[in-house]
Coordinates of C-alpha atoms and ligand atoms in Angstrom, one line a residue:
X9 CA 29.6 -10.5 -19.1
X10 CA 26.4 -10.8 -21.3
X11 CA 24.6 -8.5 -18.3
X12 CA 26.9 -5.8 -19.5
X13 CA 28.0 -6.5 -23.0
X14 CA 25.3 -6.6 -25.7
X15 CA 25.2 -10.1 -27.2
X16 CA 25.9 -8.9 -30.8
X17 CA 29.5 -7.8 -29.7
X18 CA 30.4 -10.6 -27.9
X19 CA 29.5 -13.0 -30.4
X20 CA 31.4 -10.5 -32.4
X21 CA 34.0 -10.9 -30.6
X22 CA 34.1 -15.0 -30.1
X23 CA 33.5 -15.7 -33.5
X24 CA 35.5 -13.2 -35.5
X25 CA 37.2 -15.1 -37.9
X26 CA 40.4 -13.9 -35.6
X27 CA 39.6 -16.2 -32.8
X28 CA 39.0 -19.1 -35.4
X29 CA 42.3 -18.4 -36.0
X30 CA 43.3 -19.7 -32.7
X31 CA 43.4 -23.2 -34.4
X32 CA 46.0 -22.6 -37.4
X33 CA 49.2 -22.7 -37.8
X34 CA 52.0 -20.8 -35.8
X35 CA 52.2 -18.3 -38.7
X36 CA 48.9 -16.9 -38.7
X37 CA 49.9 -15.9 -34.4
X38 CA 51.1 -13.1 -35.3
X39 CA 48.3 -12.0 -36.8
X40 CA 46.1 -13.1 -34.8
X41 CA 47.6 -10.7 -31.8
X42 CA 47.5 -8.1 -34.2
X43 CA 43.8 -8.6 -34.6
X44 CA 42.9 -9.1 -30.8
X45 CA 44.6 -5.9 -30.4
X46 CA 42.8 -3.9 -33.2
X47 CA 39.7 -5.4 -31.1
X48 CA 40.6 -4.3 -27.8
X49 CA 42.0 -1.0 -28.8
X50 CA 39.2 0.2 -31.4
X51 CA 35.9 -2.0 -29.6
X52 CA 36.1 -2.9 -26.4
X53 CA 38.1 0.1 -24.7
X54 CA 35.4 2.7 -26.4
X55 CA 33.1 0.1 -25.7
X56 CA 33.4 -0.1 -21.8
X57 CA 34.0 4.0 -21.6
X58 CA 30.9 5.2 -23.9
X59 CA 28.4 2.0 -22.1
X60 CA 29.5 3.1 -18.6
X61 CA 26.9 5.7 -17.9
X62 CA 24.0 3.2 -19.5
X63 CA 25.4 0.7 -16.9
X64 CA 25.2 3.3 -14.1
X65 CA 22.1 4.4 -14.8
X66 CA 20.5 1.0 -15.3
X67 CA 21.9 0.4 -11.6
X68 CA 20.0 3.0 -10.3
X69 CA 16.6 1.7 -12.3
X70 CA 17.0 -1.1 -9.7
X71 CA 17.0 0.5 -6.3
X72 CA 14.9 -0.2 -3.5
X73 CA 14.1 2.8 -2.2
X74 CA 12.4 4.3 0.8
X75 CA 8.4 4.9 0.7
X76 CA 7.1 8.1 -0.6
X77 CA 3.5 7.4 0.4
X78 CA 2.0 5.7 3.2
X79 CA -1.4 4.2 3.5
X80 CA -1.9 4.5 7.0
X81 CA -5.0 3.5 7.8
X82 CA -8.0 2.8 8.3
X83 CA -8.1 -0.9 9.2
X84 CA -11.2 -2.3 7.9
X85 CA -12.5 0.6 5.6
X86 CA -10.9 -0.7 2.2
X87 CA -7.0 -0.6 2.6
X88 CA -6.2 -4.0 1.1
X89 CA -8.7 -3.2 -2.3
X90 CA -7.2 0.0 -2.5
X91 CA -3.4 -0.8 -2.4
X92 CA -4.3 -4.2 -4.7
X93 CA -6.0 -1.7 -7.1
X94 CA -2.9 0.7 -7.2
X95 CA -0.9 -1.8 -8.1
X96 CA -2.6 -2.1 -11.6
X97 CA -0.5 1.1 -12.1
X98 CA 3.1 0.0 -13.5
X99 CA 4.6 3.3 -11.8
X100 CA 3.5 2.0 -8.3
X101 CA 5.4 -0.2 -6.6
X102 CA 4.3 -1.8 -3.5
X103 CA 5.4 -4.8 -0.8
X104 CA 2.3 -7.3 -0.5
X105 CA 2.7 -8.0 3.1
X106 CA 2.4 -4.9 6.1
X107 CA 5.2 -3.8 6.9
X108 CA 4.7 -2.1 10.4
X109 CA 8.1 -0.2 10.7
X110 CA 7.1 2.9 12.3
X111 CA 4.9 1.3 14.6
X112 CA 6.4 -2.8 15.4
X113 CA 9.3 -3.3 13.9
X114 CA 11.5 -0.2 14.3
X115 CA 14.1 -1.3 15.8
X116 CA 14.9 -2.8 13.2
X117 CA 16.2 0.1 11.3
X118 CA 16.1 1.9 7.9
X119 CA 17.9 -0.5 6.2
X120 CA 15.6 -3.4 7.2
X121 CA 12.7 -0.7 6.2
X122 CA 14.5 -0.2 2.6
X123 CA 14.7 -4.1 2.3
X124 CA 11.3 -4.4 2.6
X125 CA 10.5 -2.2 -0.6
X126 CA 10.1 -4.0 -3.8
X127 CA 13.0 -2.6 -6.7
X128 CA 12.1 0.4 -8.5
X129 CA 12.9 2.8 -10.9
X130 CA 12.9 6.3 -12.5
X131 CA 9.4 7.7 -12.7
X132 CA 7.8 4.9 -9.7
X133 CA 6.5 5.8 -6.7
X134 CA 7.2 3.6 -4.0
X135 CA 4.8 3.0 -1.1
X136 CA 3.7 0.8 1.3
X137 CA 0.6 0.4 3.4
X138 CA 0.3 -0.5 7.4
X139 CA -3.4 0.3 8.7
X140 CA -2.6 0.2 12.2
X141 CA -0.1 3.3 12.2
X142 CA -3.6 5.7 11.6
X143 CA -4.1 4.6 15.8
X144 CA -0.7 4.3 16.6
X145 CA 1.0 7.5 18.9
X146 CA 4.6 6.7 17.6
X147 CA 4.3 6.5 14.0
X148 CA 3.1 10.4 13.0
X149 CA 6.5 11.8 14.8
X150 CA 8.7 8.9 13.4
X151 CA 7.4 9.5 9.8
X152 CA 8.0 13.1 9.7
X153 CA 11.6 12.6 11.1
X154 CA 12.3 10.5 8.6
X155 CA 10.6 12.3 5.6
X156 CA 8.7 15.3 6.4
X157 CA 7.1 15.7 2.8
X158 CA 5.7 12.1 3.2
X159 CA 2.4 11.6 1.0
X160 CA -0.3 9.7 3.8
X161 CA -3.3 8.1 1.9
X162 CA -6.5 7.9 4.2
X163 CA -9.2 5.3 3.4
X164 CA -12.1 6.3 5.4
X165 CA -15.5 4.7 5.7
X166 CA -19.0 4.9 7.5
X167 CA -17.4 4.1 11.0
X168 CA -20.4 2.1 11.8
X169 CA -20.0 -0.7 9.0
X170 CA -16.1 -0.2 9.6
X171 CA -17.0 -1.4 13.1
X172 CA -19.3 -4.3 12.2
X173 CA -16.0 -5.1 9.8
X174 CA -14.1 -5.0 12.7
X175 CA -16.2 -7.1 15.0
X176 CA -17.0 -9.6 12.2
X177 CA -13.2 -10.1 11.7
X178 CA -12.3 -10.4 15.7
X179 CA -15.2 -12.6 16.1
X180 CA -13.5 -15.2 13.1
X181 CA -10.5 -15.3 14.9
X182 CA -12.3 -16.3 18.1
X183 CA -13.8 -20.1 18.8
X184 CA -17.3 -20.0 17.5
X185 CA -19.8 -19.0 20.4
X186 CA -16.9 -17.3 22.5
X187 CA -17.7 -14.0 21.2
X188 CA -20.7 -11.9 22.4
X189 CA -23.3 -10.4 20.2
X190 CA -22.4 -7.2 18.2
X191 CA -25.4 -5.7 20.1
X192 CA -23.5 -6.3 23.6
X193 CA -20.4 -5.4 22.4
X194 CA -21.7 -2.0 21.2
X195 CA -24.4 -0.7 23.6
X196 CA -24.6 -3.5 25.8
X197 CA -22.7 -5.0 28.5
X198 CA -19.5 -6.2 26.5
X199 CA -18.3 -9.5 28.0
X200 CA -16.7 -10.3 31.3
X201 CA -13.3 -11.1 30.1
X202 CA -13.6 -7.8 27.7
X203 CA -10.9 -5.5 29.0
X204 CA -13.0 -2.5 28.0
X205 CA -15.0 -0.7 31.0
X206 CA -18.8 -1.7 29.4
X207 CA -20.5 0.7 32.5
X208 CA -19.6 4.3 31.2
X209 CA -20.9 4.9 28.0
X210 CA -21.3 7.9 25.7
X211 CA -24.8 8.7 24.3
X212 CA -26.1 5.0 25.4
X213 CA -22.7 3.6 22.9
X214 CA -19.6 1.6 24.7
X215 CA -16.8 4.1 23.0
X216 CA -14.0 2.8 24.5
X217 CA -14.5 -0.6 22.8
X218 CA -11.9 -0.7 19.7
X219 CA -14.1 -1.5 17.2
X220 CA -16.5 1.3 18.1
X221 CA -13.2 3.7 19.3
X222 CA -11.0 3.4 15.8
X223 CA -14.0 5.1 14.1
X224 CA -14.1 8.4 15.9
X225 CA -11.5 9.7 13.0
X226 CA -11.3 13.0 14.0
X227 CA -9.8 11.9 17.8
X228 CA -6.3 10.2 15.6
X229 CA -6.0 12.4 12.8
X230 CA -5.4 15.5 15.0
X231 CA -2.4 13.7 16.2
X232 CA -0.9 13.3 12.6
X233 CA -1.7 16.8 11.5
X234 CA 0.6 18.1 14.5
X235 CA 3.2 16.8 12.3
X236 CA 1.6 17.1 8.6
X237 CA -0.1 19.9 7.0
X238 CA -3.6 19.1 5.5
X239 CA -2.2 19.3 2.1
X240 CA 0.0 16.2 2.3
X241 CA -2.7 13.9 3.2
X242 CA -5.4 12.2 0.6
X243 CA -8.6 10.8 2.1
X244 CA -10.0 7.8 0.3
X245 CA -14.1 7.4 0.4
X246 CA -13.7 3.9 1.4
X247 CA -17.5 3.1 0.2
X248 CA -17.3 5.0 -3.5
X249 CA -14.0 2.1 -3.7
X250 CA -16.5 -0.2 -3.6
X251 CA -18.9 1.3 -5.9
X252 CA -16.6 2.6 -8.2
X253 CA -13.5 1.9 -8.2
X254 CA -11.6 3.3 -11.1
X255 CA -12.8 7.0 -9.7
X256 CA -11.1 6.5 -6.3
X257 CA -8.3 5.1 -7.9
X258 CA -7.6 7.5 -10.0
X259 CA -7.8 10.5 -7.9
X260 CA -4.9 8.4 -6.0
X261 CA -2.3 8.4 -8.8
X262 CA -3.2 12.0 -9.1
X263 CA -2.3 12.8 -5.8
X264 CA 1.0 10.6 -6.6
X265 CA 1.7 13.1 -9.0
X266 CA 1.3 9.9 -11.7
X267 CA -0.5 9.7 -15.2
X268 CA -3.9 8.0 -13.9
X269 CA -3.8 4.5 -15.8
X270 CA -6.4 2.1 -14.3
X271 CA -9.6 2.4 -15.5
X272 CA -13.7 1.1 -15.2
X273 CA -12.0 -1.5 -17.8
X274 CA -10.0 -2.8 -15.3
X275 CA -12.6 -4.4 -12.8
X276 CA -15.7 -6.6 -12.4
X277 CA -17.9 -7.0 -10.0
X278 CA -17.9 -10.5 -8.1
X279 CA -21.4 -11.6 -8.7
X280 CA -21.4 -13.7 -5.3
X281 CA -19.5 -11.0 -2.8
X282 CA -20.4 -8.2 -4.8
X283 CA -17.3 -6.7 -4.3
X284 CA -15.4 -5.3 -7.5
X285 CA -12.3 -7.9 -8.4
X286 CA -10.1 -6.7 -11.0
X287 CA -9.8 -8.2 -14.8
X288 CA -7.0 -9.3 -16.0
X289 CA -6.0 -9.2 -19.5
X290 CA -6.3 -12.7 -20.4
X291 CA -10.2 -12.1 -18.8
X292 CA -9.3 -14.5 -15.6
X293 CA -9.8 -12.4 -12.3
X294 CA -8.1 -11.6 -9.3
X295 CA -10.5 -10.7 -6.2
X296 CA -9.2 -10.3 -2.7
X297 CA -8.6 -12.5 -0.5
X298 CA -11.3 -15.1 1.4
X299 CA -10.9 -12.5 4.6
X300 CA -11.9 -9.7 2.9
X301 CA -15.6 -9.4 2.1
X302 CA -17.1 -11.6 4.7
X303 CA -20.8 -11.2 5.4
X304 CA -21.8 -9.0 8.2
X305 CA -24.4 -10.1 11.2
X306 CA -27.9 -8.5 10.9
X307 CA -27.8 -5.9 13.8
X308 CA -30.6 -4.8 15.3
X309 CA -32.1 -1.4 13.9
X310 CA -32.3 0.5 17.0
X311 CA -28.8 -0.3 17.7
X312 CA -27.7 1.0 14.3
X313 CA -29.6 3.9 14.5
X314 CA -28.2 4.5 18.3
X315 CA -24.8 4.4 16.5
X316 CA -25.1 6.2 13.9
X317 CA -26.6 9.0 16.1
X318 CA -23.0 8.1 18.6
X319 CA -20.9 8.7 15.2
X320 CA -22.9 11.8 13.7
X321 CA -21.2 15.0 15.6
X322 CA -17.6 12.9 16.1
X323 CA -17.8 12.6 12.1
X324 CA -19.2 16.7 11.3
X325 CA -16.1 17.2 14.0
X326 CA -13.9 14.8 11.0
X327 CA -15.2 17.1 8.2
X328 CA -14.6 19.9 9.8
X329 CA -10.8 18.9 10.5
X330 CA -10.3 17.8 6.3
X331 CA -12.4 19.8 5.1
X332 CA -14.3 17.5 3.1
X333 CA -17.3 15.6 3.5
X334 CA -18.2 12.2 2.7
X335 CA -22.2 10.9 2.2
X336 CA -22.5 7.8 4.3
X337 CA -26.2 8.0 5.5
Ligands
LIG8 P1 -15.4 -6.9 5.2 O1 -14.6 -8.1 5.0 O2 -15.8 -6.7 6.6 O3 -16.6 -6.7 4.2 P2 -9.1 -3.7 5.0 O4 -8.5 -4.2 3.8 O5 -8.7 -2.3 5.3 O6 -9.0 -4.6 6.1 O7 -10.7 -3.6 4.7 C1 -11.5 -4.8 4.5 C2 -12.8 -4.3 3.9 O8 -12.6 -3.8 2.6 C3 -13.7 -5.5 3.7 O9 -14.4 -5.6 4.9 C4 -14.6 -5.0 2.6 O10 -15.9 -4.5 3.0 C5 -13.8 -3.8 2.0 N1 -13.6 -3.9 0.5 C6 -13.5 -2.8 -0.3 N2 -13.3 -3.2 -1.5 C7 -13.2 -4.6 -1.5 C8 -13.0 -5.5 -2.6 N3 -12.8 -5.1 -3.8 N4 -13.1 -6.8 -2.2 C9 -13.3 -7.2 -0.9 N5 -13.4 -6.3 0.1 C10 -13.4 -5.0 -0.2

């Protein structure tokens, strides 16, 4: 009752001096109905009819609805910080966990999608991030059939730290010692259980290794702009989101086609990761999670530099493709 009625009426109504007048004598019942009536007729009928579109509309504030704008990759460049950041924005709204539809879990149908999706309401944009659909072959055709003018948020960074991200966070998940040097992994002789084929390399690097694999861009994107045009994808510099923050961010909500909100005000650097956490209002702050911003292993020089040579025509091949150019070096 009170979700619909404004409390002013209803107290109105249950403590007019009519409904008092429950407790008198017979005599007064007459009058009493008379009153009721006058209530329902001239208050609560106009009532109901004139607060019907308010109540309609407030339904709709509350809908979970479908993603416009997907991040879809890269894992390990920044997605986590990025979609934590957009969240500062009160127009964004965004599920915390992955949600994996268009790649794991899409069996599961549209409706299980929509669930997924926090509430929203006139003027948000709704979207959701899931790193692993930038590799997967599935998701670019199942987005598109779904929405076709789907907004698709790249974060993209040097791919050589993204793969000493990658291999830092593979090698936590693996019992201490099991897990071969970086070095081996990237230009060596991988390990013997390794599924990857550590004989045939390309220009002295092991590119069919994951780690090193993910970050020849150019190779997955051309698979997502056989179903997008260039125009509806926004590529995130996933080192300037380190550096600064508020700049990337904002060039996000842009995109969104939202009034940029989050600003240089809204972060601080962490003086022990040095990784920007944001700052809350009552000055407490929130910085990501344990998981993200672990130290790297040292590698070895030559092996960064062979690398970084491995990486130089596959990224010119990734500028060439967006159009754009990003300083890594
Ligand atoms: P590392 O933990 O290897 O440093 P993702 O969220 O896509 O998995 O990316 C994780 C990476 O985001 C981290 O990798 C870290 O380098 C980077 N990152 C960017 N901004 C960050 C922030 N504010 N706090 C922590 N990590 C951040």
């Amino acid at each position: 009752c009170f979700r619909y009625f404004p409390l002013p009426i209803v107290l109105d109504i249950l403590s007019s001096s009519h409904y008092i007048d429950v407790t008198l004598p017979s005599g007064s019942l007459s009058s009493f109905l008379l009153t009721m009536r006058f209530h329902l007729i001239f208050l609560f009928i106009p009532y109901l009819v004139l607060s019907l579109p308010i109540r309609t509309t407030s339904k709709r504030n509350n809908e979970r609805k479908l993603p416009e704008a997907i991040i879809i990759g890269v894992k390990k460049a920044g997605t986590r910080a990025l979609l934590e950041f957009l969240r500062l924005n009160p127009h964004i709204k965004a599920p915390g966990p992955e949600v994996h539809f268009f790649d794991k879990n899409f069996e599961k149908g549209l409706d299980w999608y929509r669930s997924q999706m926090p509430e929203s309401g006139d003027g948000d944009v709704t979207i959701e991030k899931s790193p692993s659909y930038f590799i997967s072959k599935t998701a670019p055709s199942r987005i598109k059939e779904i929405n076709p003018n789907m907004k698709l948020i790249v974060v993209l960074r040097d791919p050589v730290t993204r793969a000493i991200s990658d291999y830092t966070q593979a090698s936590s998940k693996r019992r201490l010692g099991q897990m071969p040097s970086f070095e081996r992994m990237a230009v060596g002789d991988c390990a013997p259980w390794s599924k990857v084929n550590c004989s045939v390399k390309i220009r002295g690097v092991n590119s069919g290794w994951g780690a090193v694999r993910i970050g020849q861009y150019h190779k997955y994107l051309q698979r997502w702009l056989k179903e997008f045009p260039l125009a509806q994808f926004h590529f995130v510099d996933g080192q300037k989101l380190i550096d600064e923050p508020a700049e990337e961010v904002k060039k996000v909500e842009e995109f969104l086609g939202l009034k940029p909100v989050v600003s240089p005000a809204d972060f601080e650097l962490d003086s022990v990761k040095k990784f920007p956490c944001i700052k809350n209002p009552d000055e407490t702050h929130h910085c990501l999670g344990k998981t993200k911003g672990r130290p790297h292993p040292k590698v070895d020089e030559p092996v960064l530099k062979r690398l970084k040579r491995f990486y130089e025509p596959e990224n010119d091949r990734l500028f060439a493709l967006i159009h754009q150019k990003f300083q890594w070096n």
